[in-house]
CSV table of C-alpha atoms in Angstrom, one decimal:
chain,number,residue,atom,x,y,z
A,9,MET,CA,31.9,98.7,44.6
A,10,THR,CA,28.6,97.0,44.8
A,11,SER,CA,26.8,99.4,42.5
A,12,SER,CA,29.1,98.5,39.6
A,13,VAL,CA,27.4,95.2,38.8
A,14,PRO,CA,24.5,96.0,36.3
A,15,LYS,CA,21.1,94.7,37.2
A,16,VAL,CA,18.0,93.6,35.3
A,17,ARG,CA,14.4,93.9,36.5
A,18,LEU,CA,12.2,90.8,36.0
A,19,ALA,CA,8.5,91.1,35.2
A,20,GLY,CA,7.4,90.9,38.9
A,21,GLY,CA,9.8,93.6,39.9
A,22,LEU,CA,12.7,91.6,41.3
A,23,GLU,CA,16.1,93.1,40.4
A,24,ILE,CA,18.9,90.6,39.8
A,25,CYS,CA,22.5,90.9,38.8
A,26,ARG,CA,23.3,90.3,35.1
A,27,VAL,CA,25.9,87.8,36.2
A,28,LEU,CA,24.5,85.2,38.6
A,29,ASN,CA,26.4,82.9,40.9
A,30,GLY,CA,25.5,79.3,39.9
A,31,MET,CA,25.3,76.7,42.6
A,32,TRP,CA,24.9,73.5,40.5
A,33,GLN,CA,28.5,72.9,41.3
A,34,VAL,CA,27.8,72.1,45.0
A,35,SER,CA,25.4,69.3,44.0
A,36,GLY,CA,28.0,66.6,44.3
A,37,ALA,CA,28.9,65.9,40.7
A,38,HIS,CA,31.9,68.3,40.9
A,39,GLY,CA,33.5,66.7,44.0
A,40,THR,CA,32.6,66.8,47.7
A,41,VAL,CA,31.8,70.2,49.2
A,42,ASN,CA,32.5,71.4,52.7
A,43,LYS,CA,29.5,73.4,53.7
A,44,THR,CA,31.4,75.7,56.1
A,45,LYS,CA,34.0,76.5,53.5
A,46,ALA,CA,31.2,77.0,50.9
A,47,VAL,CA,29.5,79.6,53.1
A,48,GLU,CA,32.8,81.4,53.7
A,49,ALA,CA,33.5,81.5,49.9
A,50,MET,CA,30.2,83.2,49.2
A,51,GLN,CA,31.3,86.4,51.0
A,52,ALA,CA,33.8,87.4,48.4
A,53,TYR,CA,31.1,87.3,45.7
A,54,VAL,CA,28.7,89.5,47.7
A,55,ASP,CA,31.6,91.9,48.5
A,56,ALA,CA,32.2,92.3,44.8
A,57,GLY,CA,28.5,93.1,44.2
A,58,LEU,CA,27.5,89.7,42.8
A,59,THR,CA,24.5,89.2,45.1
A,60,THR,CA,22.3,86.9,43.0
A,61,PHE,CA,22.6,83.1,43.6
A,62,ASP,CA,21.0,80.4,41.4
A,63,MET,CA,20.2,77.0,42.9
A,64,ALA,CA,17.6,74.2,42.9
A,65,ASP,CA,15.9,71.8,45.3
A,66,ILE,CA,17.8,69.0,43.6
A,67,TYR,CA,21.3,70.5,43.8
A,68,GLY,CA,22.3,68.6,47.0
A,69,PRO,CA,22.9,71.1,49.8
A,70,ALA,CA,22.7,74.2,47.7
A,71,GLU,CA,19.6,75.7,49.3
A,72,GLU,CA,20.9,74.9,52.8
A,73,ILE,CA,24.3,76.5,52.0
A,74,TYR,CA,22.5,79.6,50.8
A,75,GLY,CA,20.3,79.6,54.0
A,76,LEU,CA,23.4,79.3,56.2
A,77,PHE,CA,25.0,82.3,54.4
A,78,ASN,CA,21.8,84.3,54.4
A,79,SER,CA,21.2,83.9,58.2
A,80,GLN,CA,24.9,84.6,58.9
A,81,LEU,CA,24.7,87.9,56.9
A,82,LYS,CA,21.6,88.9,58.8
A,83,SER,CA,23.1,88.2,62.2
A,84,SER,CA,26.3,90.1,61.4
A,85,GLY,CA,25.0,93.3,62.9
A,86,SER,CA,25.7,95.7,60.1
A,87,ALA,CA,23.1,96.3,57.4
A,88,PRO,CA,23.6,93.3,55.1
A,89,PRO,CA,23.4,93.7,51.3
A,90,ALA,CA,20.2,92.3,49.8
A,91,LEU,CA,20.7,88.9,48.3
A,92,GLN,CA,18.6,87.4,45.5
A,93,GLY,CA,18.0,83.7,45.8
A,94,LEU,CA,16.6,82.0,42.7
A,95,THR,CA,15.7,78.3,43.2
A,96,LYS,CA,14.1,75.6,41.1
A,97,TYR,CA,11.2,73.3,41.7
A,98,VAL,CA,12.0,70.0,39.9
A,99,PRO,CA,9.4,67.4,40.8
A,100,ARG,CA,9.1,63.9,39.4
A,101,PRO,CA,6.1,63.8,37.2
A,102,GLY,CA,3.0,62.8,39.2
A,103,PRO,CA,-0.1,64.3,40.7
A,104,MET,CA,0.4,68.0,41.1
A,105,GLU,CA,-2.2,69.0,43.7
A,106,LEU,CA,-1.8,72.3,45.5
A,107,LYS,CA,-0.6,70.6,48.7
A,108,VAL,CA,2.2,68.8,46.9
A,109,VAL,CA,3.4,72.1,45.4
A,110,GLU,CA,3.0,74.0,48.7
A,111,LYS,CA,5.0,71.3,50.6
A,112,ALA,CA,7.9,71.6,48.1
A,113,LEU,CA,8.0,75.4,48.3
A,114,GLN,CA,7.9,75.2,52.2
A,115,ARG,CA,10.9,72.9,52.2
A,116,SER,CA,12.8,75.3,49.9
A,117,MET,CA,11.9,78.3,52.2
A,118,SER,CA,13.0,76.5,55.3
A,119,ARG,CA,16.3,75.5,53.8
A,120,MET,CA,17.0,78.9,52.4
A,121,LYS,CA,15.8,80.6,55.6
A,122,VAL,CA,13.4,83.0,53.8
A,123,ASP,CA,9.7,84.0,54.2
A,124,THR,CA,9.2,84.5,50.5
A,125,LEU,CA,10.9,82.9,47.5
A,126,ASP,CA,12.4,85.5,45.2
A,127,CYS,CA,12.1,83.3,42.2
A,128,VAL,CA,10.9,79.7,41.5
A,129,GLN,CA,12.1,78.3,38.2
A,130,PHE,CA,9.9,75.3,37.4
A,131,HIS,CA,11.3,72.3,35.5
A,132,TRP,CA,9.4,69.3,34.2
A,133,TRP,CA,10.8,66.1,32.7
A,134,ASP,CA,8.0,64.9,30.4
A,135,TYR,CA,5.9,67.1,28.2
A,136,LYS,CA,3.5,64.1,27.5
A,137,ASP,CA,2.5,64.3,31.1
A,138,LYS,CA,0.4,67.5,31.0
A,139,ARG,CA,0.3,67.9,34.8
A,140,TYR,CA,3.0,70.5,34.5
A,141,LEU,CA,0.1,72.9,33.7
A,142,ASP,CA,-1.6,71.9,37.1
A,143,ALA,CA,1.7,72.7,38.9
A,144,LEU,CA,2.1,76.0,37.1
A,145,GLY,CA,-1.5,76.9,37.9
A,146,HIS,CA,-0.8,76.4,41.6
A,147,LEU,CA,2.5,78.2,41.4
A,148,SER,CA,0.7,81.2,39.8
A,149,ASP,CA,-1.9,81.2,42.6
A,150,LEU,CA,0.9,81.1,45.2
A,151,GLN,CA,2.6,84.0,43.5
A,152,GLN,CA,-0.7,86.0,43.8
A,153,GLU,CA,-0.6,85.1,47.5
A,154,GLY,CA,2.9,86.5,47.9
A,155,VAL,CA,4.7,83.2,48.5
A,156,ILE,CA,6.7,83.6,45.3
A,157,ARG,CA,7.9,86.9,43.8
A,158,GLU,CA,8.8,85.7,40.3
A,159,LEU,CA,7.5,82.6,38.6
A,160,ALA,CA,9.9,81.3,36.0
A,161,LEU,CA,10.8,78.1,34.0
A,162,THR,CA,13.9,76.0,33.4
A,163,ASN,CA,14.7,74.2,30.1
A,164,PHE,CA,11.2,74.7,28.6
A,165,ASP,CA,11.0,74.9,24.8
A,166,THR,CA,9.4,77.7,22.8
A,167,GLN,CA,6.2,75.7,22.0
A,168,ARG,CA,5.5,75.0,25.7
A,169,LEU,CA,6.5,78.5,26.8
A,170,GLU,CA,3.9,79.8,24.3
A,171,GLU,CA,1.3,77.3,25.6
A,172,ILE,CA,1.9,78.3,29.2
A,173,THR,CA,1.8,82.1,28.4
A,174,ASN,CA,-1.4,81.6,26.5
A,175,LYS,CA,-3.0,80.1,29.6
A,176,GLY,CA,-2.5,83.5,31.3
A,177,ILE,CA,0.4,82.4,33.5
A,178,CYS,CA,2.9,85.2,33.7
A,179,ILE,CA,6.4,83.8,33.3
A,180,SER,CA,9.4,86.1,34.2
A,181,SER,CA,12.3,84.1,32.8
A,182,ASN,CA,13.4,80.8,31.3
A,183,GLN,CA,16.7,79.2,32.2
A,184,VAL,CA,18.3,77.7,29.1
A,185,GLN,CA,21.7,76.7,27.8
A,186,TYR,CA,23.2,79.5,25.6
A,187,SER,CA,26.8,80.0,24.5
A,188,LEU,CA,29.0,80.6,21.5
A,189,ILE,CA,28.7,76.8,21.0
A,190,ASP,CA,25.0,76.4,21.7
A,191,GLN,CA,23.0,79.2,20.0
A,192,ARG,CA,19.7,77.4,19.8
A,193,PRO,CA,17.8,80.1,21.7
A,194,ALA,CA,18.4,82.5,18.7
A,195,ALA,CA,16.3,80.2,16.4
A,196,ARG,CA,12.9,80.7,18.1
A,197,MET,CA,13.0,81.3,21.8
A,198,GLU,CA,14.6,84.7,21.7
A,199,GLN,CA,12.0,86.3,19.5
A,200,PHE,CA,9.1,85.0,21.6
A,201,CYS,CA,10.8,86.1,24.9
A,202,VAL,CA,11.4,89.7,23.6
A,203,ALA,CA,7.8,90.0,22.5
A,204,ASN,CA,6.5,88.7,25.9
A,205,ASN,CA,8.9,90.4,28.4
A,206,ILE,CA,10.4,87.1,29.4
A,207,LYS,CA,14.1,87.2,30.2
A,208,LEU,CA,16.5,84.3,29.4
A,209,LEU,CA,18.9,83.3,32.2
A,210,THR,CA,21.6,81.3,30.6
A,211,TYR,CA,23.9,78.6,31.7
A,212,GLY,CA,26.7,76.7,29.9
A,213,SER,CA,27.9,80.1,28.6
A,214,LEU,CA,31.5,79.1,29.4
A,215,ALA,CA,31.0,75.5,28.5
A,216,GLY,CA,31.9,74.3,32.0
A,217,GLY,CA,35.2,76.2,31.7
A,218,LEU,CA,36.2,74.8,28.3
A,219,LEU,CA,35.7,78.3,26.8
A,220,SER,CA,39.0,79.6,28.4
A,221,GLU,CA,42.7,80.1,27.7
A,222,GLN,CA,43.3,76.9,29.6
A,223,TYR,CA,42.2,74.7,26.6
A,224,LEU,CA,43.8,76.8,23.8
A,225,GLY,CA,46.2,74.7,21.8
A,226,LYS,CA,45.6,71.7,24.0
A,227,PRO,CA,45.0,68.1,22.8
A,228,GLU,CA,41.5,66.9,22.9
A,229,PRO,CA,40.5,65.7,26.4
A,230,SER,CA,38.9,62.3,26.4
A,231,SER,CA,39.6,60.5,29.7
A,232,ARG,CA,37.5,60.8,32.8
A,233,ALA,CA,40.7,62.1,34.5
A,234,GLU,CA,40.7,65.1,32.1
A,235,LEU,CA,36.9,65.6,32.1
A,236,ASN,CA,36.7,65.3,35.8
A,237,THR,CA,33.5,67.3,36.5
A,238,ALA,CA,29.9,66.9,35.4
A,239,SER,CA,30.2,70.2,33.6
A,240,LEU,CA,33.3,69.3,31.6
A,241,SER,CA,31.9,66.0,30.3
A,242,LYS,CA,28.5,67.6,29.6
A,243,TYR,CA,29.9,70.5,27.5
A,244,LYS,CA,32.6,68.4,25.8
A,245,ASN,CA,29.7,66.3,24.4
A,246,MET,CA,28.1,69.6,23.3
A,247,ILE,CA,31.3,70.6,21.5
A,248,ASP,CA,31.4,67.2,19.8
A,249,ALA,CA,27.9,67.7,18.5
A,250,TRP,CA,28.6,71.3,17.5
A,251,GLY,CA,31.6,70.6,15.3
A,252,GLY,CA,34.4,68.9,17.2
A,253,TRP,CA,37.7,69.8,18.9
A,254,THR,CA,39.5,71.2,15.8
A,255,LEU,CA,36.7,73.7,15.1
A,256,PHE,CA,36.6,74.5,18.8
A,257,GLN,CA,40.3,75.4,18.7
A,258,ASP,CA,39.6,77.8,15.9
A,259,LEU,CA,37.0,79.4,18.1
A,260,LEU,CA,39.4,79.7,21.0
A,261,VAL,CA,42.1,81.3,18.7
A,262,ALA,CA,39.5,83.9,17.5
A,263,LEU,CA,38.4,84.6,21.1
A,264,GLU,CA,42.0,85.0,22.4
A,265,THR,CA,42.6,87.6,19.7
A,266,ILE,CA,39.5,89.5,20.7
A,267,ALA,CA,40.3,89.2,24.4
A,268,LYS,CA,43.8,90.7,23.8
A,269,ARG,CA,42.2,93.5,21.9
A,270,HIS,CA,40.0,94.3,24.9
A,271,GLU,CA,42.6,93.4,27.6
A,272,CYS,CA,40.3,90.8,29.2
A,273,SER,CA,40.0,87.0,29.3
A,274,VAL,CA,38.5,84.6,26.8
A,275,ALA,CA,35.8,83.8,29.4
A,276,SER,CA,34.8,87.5,29.6
A,277,VAL,CA,34.4,87.7,25.8
A,278,ALA,CA,32.3,84.5,25.8
A,279,THR,CA,30.1,85.8,28.6
A,280,ARG,CA,29.8,89.3,27.0
A,281,TYR,CA,28.7,87.8,23.7
A,282,VAL,CA,25.7,86.0,25.5
A,283,LEU,CA,24.9,89.0,27.7
A,284,ASP,CA,24.5,91.1,24.5
A,285,ARG,CA,21.9,88.8,22.9
A,286,PRO,CA,18.3,89.9,22.7
A,287,ALA,CA,16.2,88.6,25.6
A,288,VAL,CA,19.1,87.6,27.8
A,289,GLY,CA,18.7,89.0,31.3
A,290,GLY,CA,21.7,87.4,32.9
A,291,VAL,CA,24.4,84.7,32.6
A,292,ILE,CA,24.8,82.1,35.3
A,293,ILE,CA,28.5,81.4,36.0
A,294,GLY,CA,29.1,78.3,38.0
A,295,CYS,CA,30.8,78.7,41.4
A,296,ARG,CA,32.6,75.9,43.0
A,297,PHE,CA,32.0,77.2,46.6
A,298,GLY,CA,34.1,75.4,49.1
A,299,VAL,CA,36.6,74.0,46.6
A,300,ALA,CA,40.1,75.3,46.4
A,301,GLY,CA,40.5,78.1,43.8
A,302,ALA,CA,36.8,79.1,44.0
A,303,GLY,CA,36.5,82.8,43.5
A,304,HIS,CA,39.4,83.3,41.1
A,305,HIS,CA,37.0,84.2,38.3
A,306,ILE,CA,35.2,87.0,40.2
A,307,SER,CA,37.2,89.6,38.3
A,308,ASP,CA,36.3,87.9,34.9
A,309,SER,CA,32.6,88.1,35.9
A,310,LEU,CA,32.9,91.8,36.8
A,311,ARG,CA,34.8,92.6,33.6
A,312,SER,CA,32.3,90.7,31.4
A,313,CYS,CA,29.3,92.7,32.6
A,314,SER,CA,31.2,96.0,32.7
A,315,PRO,CA,29.9,98.7,30.3
A,316,ASP,CA,33.5,99.2,29.3
A,317,LEU,CA,33.6,95.9,27.5
A,318,ARG,CA,31.9,96.4,24.1
A,319,LEU,CA,32.3,93.8,21.4
A,320,THR,CA,32.8,95.4,18.0
A,321,ALA,CA,31.5,94.5,14.5
A,322,GLU,CA,35.0,93.2,13.8
A,323,ASP,CA,34.8,91.0,16.9
A,324,HIS,CA,31.5,89.6,15.9
A,325,ALA,CA,32.7,88.9,12.3
A,326,ALA,CA,35.7,87.0,13.7
A,327,ILE,CA,33.4,84.8,15.9
A,328,GLU,CA,30.9,84.2,13.1
A,329,ALA,CA,33.6,83.2,10.7
A,330,VAL,CA,34.1,80.2,13.0
A,331,THR,CA,30.6,79.5,14.2
A,332,ARG,CA,29.1,79.4,10.7
A,333,CYS,CA,31.2,76.3,10.1
A,334,SER,CA,29.4,74.4,12.9
A,335,ARG,CA,26.5,72.0,12.7
A,336,ASP,CA,22.9,73.0,13.3
A,337,LEU,CA,22.2,72.0,16.9
A,338,MET,CA,18.5,73.0,16.5
A,339,GLY,CA,18.3,70.3,13.8
A,340,LEU,CA,20.4,67.8,15.7
A,341,ILE,CA,19.1,68.2,19.3
A,342,GLY,CA,15.9,70.2,19.0
A,343,ASP,CA,14.8,73.3,20.8
A,344,CYS,CA,16.1,74.5,24.2
A,345,GLY,CA,15.9,71.8,26.9
A,346,ASP,CA,15.1,69.0,24.5
A,347,GLU,CA,18.3,67.2,25.5
A,348,TYR,CA,16.7,66.5,28.9
A,349,ARG,CA,13.8,64.7,27.4
A,350,SER,CA,13.6,61.6,25.3
């Protein structure tokens, strides 16, 4: 079973699943998480071959939950499947001496119970503070020393990605929002990444769950009770900027027709669309580990990355008939990640 999930190789040689298990959902903004239950819930994903987990040092107990699961697997006696743990280093802007960077990485390693970090995806809040280049210089040196396997970025725009690459720092991937709603990476980022062997790891590809049958034909959600997770409110705002609820319903209708044609879910079509984009290495699907109902979308994830699911020219035409009516998010918001910076 495990061999059925396709993998992609990053620049430093690490192989990761093309569908990654996202752990932002355990950070607290999606309800309280029981660590024991979260660790238990991870097993079903690994059993299905989904062995790549994406987390961050700022996602509450995410790194610790991964560490608990990781050590549990190792002590289980039988040969455990190899996990890939991708984390993020998200410092507050400030002095970025080597010792500051080293201390942060040591903390992630001890929480995750690993000797080497598979991948560190660096995020920086303020481009005007150029000390992100100091941090990346140290991270690159630590990569040479074997502390990190892959050095990557999160929510950097194309201009900064180019600047960093021109400094001789080898970047494996950039984690950005990419979906049928938010296609900003196609404007500039994609082309640069293809030319420089940088993979995009995408989030928001299911718009926090809004890109599903559940919202087809439903009135526009507006109250906090309806948009009851950080993801739902975040991506509902994205839909508003993109073109609004009526246009979004048109998109869901088109996706449902395509899904029926391929005998899969709307979520699988939405994920496949992004997986097929140039430069996209993998799509991160948020997992609500430790919350009732977690794991019910494993089959959707497996179907979306299966070679049997191929979107046709007819499918693409139906999608584009809707998306071409939307607003230009690149013009409205700016390049990838600009929504996180003033």
